[in-house]
PDB file of C-alpha atoms in Angstrom:
ATOM      1  CA  MET F 291      36.015 -28.426 -29.923  1.00 49.00           C
ATOM      2  CA  MET F 292      37.913 -28.188 -26.545  1.00 45.00           C
ATOM      3  CA  TYR F 293      39.768 -25.093 -27.757  1.00 46.00           C
ATOM      4  CA  ASN F 294      36.721 -23.727 -28.964  1.00 47.00           C
ATOM      5  CA  SER F 295      35.093 -24.085 -25.486  1.00 45.00           C
ATOM      6  CA  ILE F 296      38.207 -22.618 -23.803  1.00 45.00           C
ATOM      7  CA  LEU F 297      37.941 -19.428 -25.948  1.00 47.00           C
ATOM      8  CA  VAL F 298      34.145 -19.042 -26.054  1.00 43.00           C
ATOM      9  CA  ASP F 299      33.231 -19.806 -22.463  1.00 49.00           C
ATOM     10  CA  PRO F 300      35.295 -16.898 -20.874  1.00 49.00           C
ATOM     11  CA  LEU F 301      33.790 -14.562 -23.610  1.00 43.00           C
ATOM     12  CA  LEU F 302      30.290 -15.637 -22.552  1.00 44.00           C
ATOM     13  CA  ASN F 303      31.106 -15.074 -18.854  1.00 48.00           C
ATOM     14  CA  ILE F 304      32.494 -11.586 -19.718  1.00 48.00           C
ATOM     15  CA  SER F 305      29.312 -10.910 -21.642  1.00 46.00           C
ATOM     16  CA  LYS F 306      27.193 -11.924 -18.612  1.00 48.00           C
ATOM     17  CA  VAL F 307      29.252  -9.672 -16.236  1.00 47.00           C
ATOM     18  CA  ILE F 308      28.881  -6.729 -18.594  1.00 47.00           C
ATOM     19  CA  LYS F 309      25.112  -7.384 -18.813  1.00 49.00           C
ATOM     20  CA  GLU F 310      24.878  -7.481 -15.047  1.00 52.00           C
ATOM     21  CA  TRP F 311      26.908  -4.377 -14.433  1.00 51.00           C
ATOM     22  CA  ARG F 312      24.579  -2.532 -16.840  1.00 53.00           C
ATOM     23  CA  LYS F 313      21.678  -3.566 -14.784  1.00 53.00           C
ATOM     24  CA  VAL F 314      23.414  -2.553 -11.562  1.00 54.00           C
ATOM     25  CA  ASN F 315      24.466   0.832 -12.995  1.00 55.00           C
ATOM     26  CA  VAL F 316      20.864   1.641 -14.094  1.00 55.00           C
ATOM     27  CA  SER F 317      19.698   0.651 -10.492  1.00 54.00           C
ATOM     28  CA  LEU F 318      22.367   2.896  -8.904  1.00 55.00           C
ATOM     29  CA  LYS F 319      21.349   5.879 -11.128  1.00 54.00           C
ATOM     30  CA  ARG F 320      17.729   5.377 -10.002  1.00 55.00           C
ATOM     31  CA  LEU F 321      18.690   5.071  -6.388  1.00 53.00           C
ATOM     32  CA  ASN F 322      20.772   8.223  -6.573  1.00 54.00           C
ATOM     33  CA  LYS F 323      17.653  10.083  -7.712  1.00 52.00           C
ATOM     34  CA  ILE F 324      15.604   9.006  -4.674  1.00 49.00           C
ATOM     35  CA  SER F 325      18.278   8.793  -1.975  1.00 51.00           C
ATOM     36  CA  PRO F 326      18.594  11.641   0.527  1.00 46.00           C
ATOM     37  CA  LYS F 327      21.816  13.731   0.484  1.00 46.00           C
ATOM     38  CA  ILE F 328      24.037  12.453   3.313  1.00 46.00           C
ATOM     39  CA  ASN F 329      26.103  14.641   5.713  1.00 47.00           C
ATOM     40  CA  LYS F 330      25.098  17.809   3.937  1.00 51.00           C
ATOM     41  CA  LYS F 331      26.892  20.714   5.660  1.00 54.00           C
ATOM     42  CA  ASN F 332      24.839  22.761   8.146  1.00 63.00           C
ATOM     43  CA  GLU F 333      21.875  20.511   7.415  1.00 67.00           C
ATOM     44  CA  LYS F 334      18.857  20.802   9.884  1.00 71.00           C
ATOM     45  CA  ASP F 335      16.492  17.992  10.296  1.00 76.00           C
ATOM     46  CA  VAL F 336      12.836  19.175  10.344  1.00 76.00           C
ATOM     47  CA  SER F 337       9.773  17.296  11.463  1.00 74.00           C
ATOM     48  CA  PHE F 338       6.215  18.299  12.148  1.00 75.00           C
ATOM     49  CA  ASP F 339       3.498  17.628  14.617  1.00 80.00           C
ATOM     50  CA  ARG F 340       0.440  19.438  13.070  1.00 86.00           C
ATOM     51  CA  TYR F 341       0.663  20.413   9.404  1.00 89.00           C
ATOM     52  CA  ILE F 342       2.587  21.099   6.241  1.00 89.00           C
ATOM     53  CA  GLU F 343       1.672  24.150   4.288  1.00 91.00           C
ATOM     54  CA  LEU F 344       2.612  25.142   0.656  1.00 92.00           C
ATOM     55  CA  LYS F 345       2.158  28.767  -0.103  1.00 94.00           C
ATOM     56  CA  ASN F 346       2.278  30.362  -3.586  1.00 96.00           C
ATOM     57  CA  ILE F 347       4.488  27.587  -4.971  1.00 95.00           C
ATOM     58  CA  ASN F 348       5.795  28.279  -8.539  1.00 96.00           C
ATOM     59  CA  TYR F 349       8.114  26.043 -10.457  1.00 95.00           C
ATOM     60  CA  ILE F 350       9.581  27.038 -13.956  1.00 94.00           C
ATOM     61  CA  VAL F 351      12.094  24.977 -16.055  1.00 92.00           C
ATOM     62  CA  ASN F 352      13.576  26.422 -19.192  1.00 91.00           C
ATOM     63  CA  ASP F 353      10.929  29.264 -19.277  1.00 90.00           C
ATOM     64  CA  LYS F 354       8.235  26.499 -19.022  1.00 92.00           C
ATOM     65  CA  GLU F 355       5.760  27.004 -16.145  1.00 93.00           C
ATOM     66  CA  ILE F 356       5.295  23.630 -14.517  1.00 93.00           C
ATOM     67  CA  LEU F 357       3.418  24.679 -11.347  1.00 93.00           C
ATOM     68  CA  LYS F 358       1.694  28.141 -10.838  1.00 93.00           C
ATOM     69  CA  ASP F 359       0.487  29.657  -7.500  1.00 95.00           C
ATOM     70  CA  ILE F 360      -0.036  26.369  -5.692  1.00 93.00           C
ATOM     71  CA  ASN F 361      -1.567  26.651  -2.128  1.00 95.00           C
ATOM     72  CA  MET F 362      -2.377  23.707   0.028  1.00 92.00           C
ATOM     73  CA  LYS F 363      -2.347  22.726   3.736  1.00 91.00           C
ATOM     74  CA  ILE F 364      -1.976  19.119   4.791  1.00 89.00           C
ATOM     75  CA  SER F 365      -2.893  18.296   8.346  1.00 89.00           C
ATOM     76  CA  LYS F 366      -1.360  15.311  10.234  1.00 86.00           C
ATOM     77  CA  GLY F 367      -3.474  12.279   9.730  1.00 86.00           C
ATOM     78  CA  GLU F 368      -5.217  13.649   6.563  1.00 89.00           C
ATOM     79  CA  LYS F 369      -5.490  11.811   3.383  1.00 88.00           C
ATOM     80  CA  VAL F 370      -4.879  13.976   0.242  1.00 88.00           C
ATOM     81  CA  ALA F 371      -5.106  13.060  -3.424  1.00 86.00           C
ATOM     82  CA  ILE F 372      -3.241  15.145  -5.951  1.00 85.00           C
ATOM     83  CA  VAL F 373      -5.210  14.751  -9.178  1.00 85.00           C
ATOM     84  CA  GLY F 374      -4.242  15.971 -12.711  1.00 83.00           C
ATOM     85  CA  LYS F 375      -3.539  14.858 -16.303  1.00 84.00           C
ATOM     86  CA  SER F 376      -0.268  13.355 -17.272  1.00 82.00           C
ATOM     87  CA  GLY F 377       2.415  16.038 -17.280  1.00 80.00           C
ATOM     88  CA  SER F 378       0.515  18.473 -15.125  1.00 85.00           C
ATOM     89  CA  GLY F 379       3.207  18.582 -12.565  1.00 86.00           C
ATOM     90  CA  LYS F 380       2.023  16.119  -9.898  1.00 88.00           C
ATOM     91  CA  SER F 381       5.387  14.398  -9.508  1.00 86.00           C
ATOM     92  CA  THR F 382       7.153  17.748  -9.466  1.00 90.00           C
ATOM     93  CA  LEU F 383       4.833  18.897  -6.604  1.00 90.00           C
ATOM     94  CA  ILE F 384       5.690  15.782  -4.612  1.00 87.00           C
ATOM     95  CA  ARG F 385       9.458  16.213  -5.145  1.00 87.00           C
ATOM     96  CA  ILE F 386       9.148  19.811  -3.823  1.00 89.00           C
ATOM     97  CA  LEU F 387       7.073  18.634  -0.870  1.00 86.00           C
ATOM     98  CA  LEU F 388       9.923  16.107  -0.180  1.00 83.00           C
ATOM     99  CA  GLY F 389      12.615  18.745  -0.420  1.00 83.00           C
ATOM    100  CA  LEU F 390      14.238  17.084  -3.371  1.00 85.00           C
ATOM    101  CA  ILE F 391      13.957  20.161  -5.584  1.00 88.00           C
ATOM    102  CA  LYS F 392      13.423  23.884  -4.631  1.00 90.00           C
ATOM    103  CA  PRO F 393      10.467  25.786  -6.084  1.00 93.00           C
ATOM    104  CA  THR F 394      11.279  28.862  -8.242  1.00 94.00           C
ATOM    105  CA  SER F 395       9.252  30.928  -5.756  1.00 94.00           C
ATOM    106  CA  GLY F 396       6.897  30.350  -2.806  1.00 94.00           C
ATOM    107  CA  SER F 397       7.420  28.780   0.630  1.00 91.00           C
ATOM    108  CA  ILE F 398       6.992  25.422   2.387  1.00 90.00           C
ATOM    109  CA  ILE F 399       6.056  25.630   6.105  1.00 88.00           C
ATOM    110  CA  TYR F 400       6.297  22.859   8.610  1.00 85.00           C
ATOM    111  CA  ASP F 401       4.374  23.822  11.864  1.00 85.00           C
ATOM    112  CA  LYS F 402       5.259  27.560  11.237  1.00 78.00           C
ATOM    113  CA  TYR F 403       8.860  26.730  10.369  1.00 81.00           C
ATOM    114  CA  GLU F 404       9.732  27.819   6.794  1.00 83.00           C
ATOM    115  CA  LEU F 405      12.079  25.527   4.998  1.00 80.00           C
ATOM    116  CA  ASP F 406      15.362  26.720   3.576  1.00 75.00           C
ATOM    117  CA  GLU F 407      18.284  25.196   1.764  1.00 70.00           C
ATOM    118  CA  HIS F 408      19.701  23.622   4.886  1.00 67.00           C
ATOM    119  CA  SER F 409      16.406  21.897   5.767  1.00 75.00           C
ATOM    120  CA  ASN F 410      16.170  18.050   5.651  1.00 77.00           C
ATOM    121  CA  VAL F 411      12.599  16.730   5.787  1.00 79.00           C
ATOM    122  CA  LEU F 412      12.974  13.275   4.087  1.00 77.00           C
ATOM    123  CA  ASP F 413      12.867  11.461   7.421  1.00 77.00           C
ATOM    124  CA  ASN F 414       9.318  12.354   7.646  1.00 81.00           C
ATOM    125  CA  PHE F 415       8.338  10.469   4.545  1.00 83.00           C
ATOM    126  CA  SER F 416       8.025   6.958   3.179  1.00 83.00           C
ATOM    127  CA  VAL F 417       7.637   7.145  -0.677  1.00 83.00           C
ATOM    128  CA  LEU F 418       6.481   4.771  -3.392  1.00 82.00           C
ATOM    129  CA  ASN F 419       7.849   6.309  -6.704  1.00 77.00           C
ATOM    130  CA  GLN F 420       6.256   5.753 -10.121  1.00 74.00           C
ATOM    131  CA  ASN F 421       9.194   3.578 -11.110  1.00 73.00           C
ATOM    132  CA  CYS F 422       9.453   1.130  -8.098  1.00 75.00           C
ATOM    133  CA  LEU F 423      13.088   0.177  -7.553  1.00 75.00           C
ATOM    134  CA  ILE F 424      13.223  -3.607  -6.944  1.00 79.00           C
ATOM    135  CA  PHE F 425      16.571  -5.530  -6.813  1.00 80.00           C
ATOM    136  CA  ASN F 426      16.997  -9.033  -8.117  1.00 80.00           C
ATOM    137  CA  ASP F 427      17.577 -10.368  -4.683  1.00 82.00           C
ATOM    138  CA  SER F 428      15.610 -11.721  -1.677  1.00 82.00           C
ATOM    139  CA  LEU F 429      12.562 -10.111  -0.233  1.00 78.00           C
ATOM    140  CA  ARG F 430      14.624  -9.345   2.965  1.00 78.00           C
ATOM    141  CA  LYS F 431      17.219  -7.383   0.898  1.00 80.00           C
ATOM    142  CA  ASN F 432      14.572  -5.346  -0.766  1.00 80.00           C
ATOM    143  CA  LEU F 433      12.799  -4.538   2.526  1.00 78.00           C
ATOM    144  CA  GLU F 434      16.031  -3.583   4.272  1.00 76.00           C
ATOM    145  CA  LEU F 435      16.592  -0.829   1.736  1.00 74.00           C
ATOM    146  CA  TYR F 436      14.770   1.649   3.897  1.00 70.00           C
ATOM    147  CA  THR F 437      14.720   0.107   7.291  1.00 71.00           C
ATOM    148  CA  ASP F 438      16.876  -2.272   9.364  1.00 68.00           C
ATOM    149  CA  TYR F 439      13.900  -3.619  11.376  1.00 72.00           C
ATOM    150  CA  PHE F 440      10.459  -4.685  10.496  1.00 73.00           C
ATOM    151  CA  ASP F 441       7.576  -6.346  12.368  1.00 76.00           C
ATOM    152  CA  SER F 442       7.226  -9.900  11.175  1.00 76.00           C
ATOM    153  CA  GLU F 443       3.483 -10.120  12.012  1.00 80.00           C
ATOM    154  CA  LYS F 444       2.827  -6.907  10.183  1.00 80.00           C
ATOM    155  CA  LEU F 445       4.820  -8.211   7.203  1.00 79.00           C
ATOM    156  CA  ILE F 446       2.763 -11.571   7.051  1.00 81.00           C
ATOM    157  CA  ASP F 447      -0.507  -9.507   7.296  1.00 83.00           C
ATOM    158  CA  LEU F 448       0.597  -7.234   4.412  1.00 79.00           C
ATOM    159  CA  ILE F 449       1.696 -10.148   2.247  1.00 79.00           C
ATOM    160  CA  ASP F 450      -1.724 -11.594   2.605  1.00 82.00           C
ATOM    161  CA  ARG F 451      -3.514  -8.392   1.856  1.00 80.00           C
ATOM    162  CA  PHE F 452      -1.508  -7.804  -1.314  1.00 75.00           C
ATOM    163  CA  GLY F 453      -1.972 -11.314  -2.611  1.00 76.00           C
ATOM    164  CA  LEU F 454       1.766 -12.194  -2.509  1.00 74.00           C
ATOM    165  CA  SER F 455       1.499 -15.381  -0.358  1.00 75.00           C
ATOM    166  CA  GLU F 456       1.904 -17.687  -3.384  1.00 73.00           C
ATOM    167  CA  LEU F 457       5.074 -15.707  -4.473  1.00 68.00           C
ATOM    168  CA  PHE F 458       6.623 -16.072  -1.046  1.00 67.00           C
ATOM    169  CA  HIS F 459       5.937 -19.659  -0.115  1.00 63.00           C
ATOM    170  CA  GLU F 460       5.273 -20.097   3.567  1.00 54.00           C
ATOM    171  CA  TYR F 461       6.283 -16.396   3.916  1.00 55.00           C
ATOM    172  CA  ASN F 462       9.919 -17.057   3.260  1.00 69.00           C
ATOM    173  CA  ILE F 463      11.525 -13.701   3.063  1.00 72.00           C
ATOM    174  CA  GLU F 464      14.807 -15.124   1.702  1.00 78.00           C
ATOM    175  CA  THR F 465      12.800 -15.946  -1.560  1.00 73.00           C
ATOM    176  CA  ARG F 466      14.399 -14.255  -4.609  1.00 76.00           C
ATOM    177  CA  ILE F 467      12.036 -11.929  -6.499  1.00 73.00           C
ATOM    178  CA  ASP F 468      13.764 -11.709  -9.885  1.00 69.00           C
ATOM    179  CA  SER F 469      10.816 -13.481 -11.386  1.00 70.00           C
ATOM    180  CA  ALA F 470       8.085 -11.177  -9.961  1.00 72.00           C
ATOM    181  CA  SER F 471       5.708  -9.599 -12.565  1.00 76.00           C
ATOM    182  CA  GLY F 472       5.365  -5.797 -12.812  1.00 77.00           C
ATOM    183  CA  GLY F 473       2.227  -5.871 -10.486  1.00 78.00           C
ATOM    184  CA  GLU F 474       4.074  -8.058  -7.929  1.00 77.00           C
ATOM    185  CA  GLN F 475       7.042  -5.711  -7.928  1.00 79.00           C
ATOM    186  CA  LYS F 476       4.781  -2.752  -7.271  1.00 80.00           C
ATOM    187  CA  ARG F 477       3.117  -4.566  -4.320  1.00 79.00           C
ATOM    188  CA  ILE F 478       6.562  -5.429  -2.955  1.00 80.00           C
ATOM    189  CA  GLY F 479       7.419  -1.732  -3.246  1.00 82.00           C
ATOM    190  CA  LEU F 480       4.179  -1.102  -1.166  1.00 82.00           C
ATOM    191  CA  LEU F 481       5.264  -3.667   1.449  1.00 81.00           C
ATOM    192  CA  ARG F 482       8.626  -1.837   1.754  1.00 83.00           C
ATOM    193  CA  ILE F 483       7.322   1.623   2.425  1.00 82.00           C
ATOM    194  CA  LEU F 484       4.426   0.549   4.715  1.00 82.00           C
ATOM    195  CA  LEU F 485       6.862  -1.342   6.941  1.00 81.00           C
ATOM    196  CA  ARG F 486       8.790   1.767   7.566  1.00 81.00           C
ATOM    197  CA  GLU F 487       7.515   4.104  10.251  1.00 80.00           C
ATOM    198  CA  ALA F 488       6.913   7.534   8.880  1.00 82.00           C
ATOM    199  CA  ASN F 489       4.826  10.695   9.438  1.00 83.00           C
ATOM    200  CA  ILE F 490       3.662  10.835   5.852  1.00 84.00           C
ATOM    201  CA  TYR F 491       3.294   8.033   3.281  1.00 85.00           C
ATOM    202  CA  VAL F 492       3.521   9.228  -0.349  1.00 85.00           C
ATOM    203  CA  PHE F 493       2.173   7.151  -3.341  1.00 83.00           C
ATOM    204  CA  ASP F 494       3.148   8.505  -6.778  1.00 79.00           C
ATOM    205  CA  GLU F 495       0.920   6.934  -9.495  1.00 73.00           C
ATOM    206  CA  LEU F 496      -0.035   4.167  -7.015  1.00 71.00           C
ATOM    207  CA  SER F 497      -2.448   2.436  -9.486  1.00 68.00           C
ATOM    208  CA  ASN F 498       0.307   1.913 -12.200  1.00 67.00           C
ATOM    209  CA  SER F 499       0.905  -1.817 -12.827  1.00 59.00           C
ATOM    210  CA  LEU F 500      -1.678  -2.839 -10.112  1.00 60.00           C
TER     211      LEU F 500
END
């Protein structure tokens, strides 16, 4: 029995390590999709004070037309809903707006400045993606993914608003969240982006899992 334990226990430990690594690897792949490109050569940070305008935006992939002749203007402080059926290109339009992908044709204008391949606009945004990336760690670690500082009073207020006070007993931000439900994870994602100061807040499929 002792020899059996000596042989089996290390194998079980290795199995656990492999399982955890697979989880981490999936998380890293997701993070790479949403993380800004760092130290891009000749990159120019672009912000706006008045408006963002999309003019004649078209996006084609493998001869399939995803977006056609999109025109819209978003003024600072304005609330805009992009509505359409599944697969109609809503998420693609958001990724173009964020500068993560380039349109096949058309232009994006920030206060009369037309974006080009060297433009970095991500610092203007705080984004909640369809698939909310939550680490099996403390609330603090998850909140610090996008910002190093957050207002404690604002955090407590948001925890109350989103009905998360029972999950985080006495507002303990060191509480691990690996047991959070899908809806709770989505609300934690909301906490994270609302605590980050940004010019524009983007919610992709906000009602999913809520």
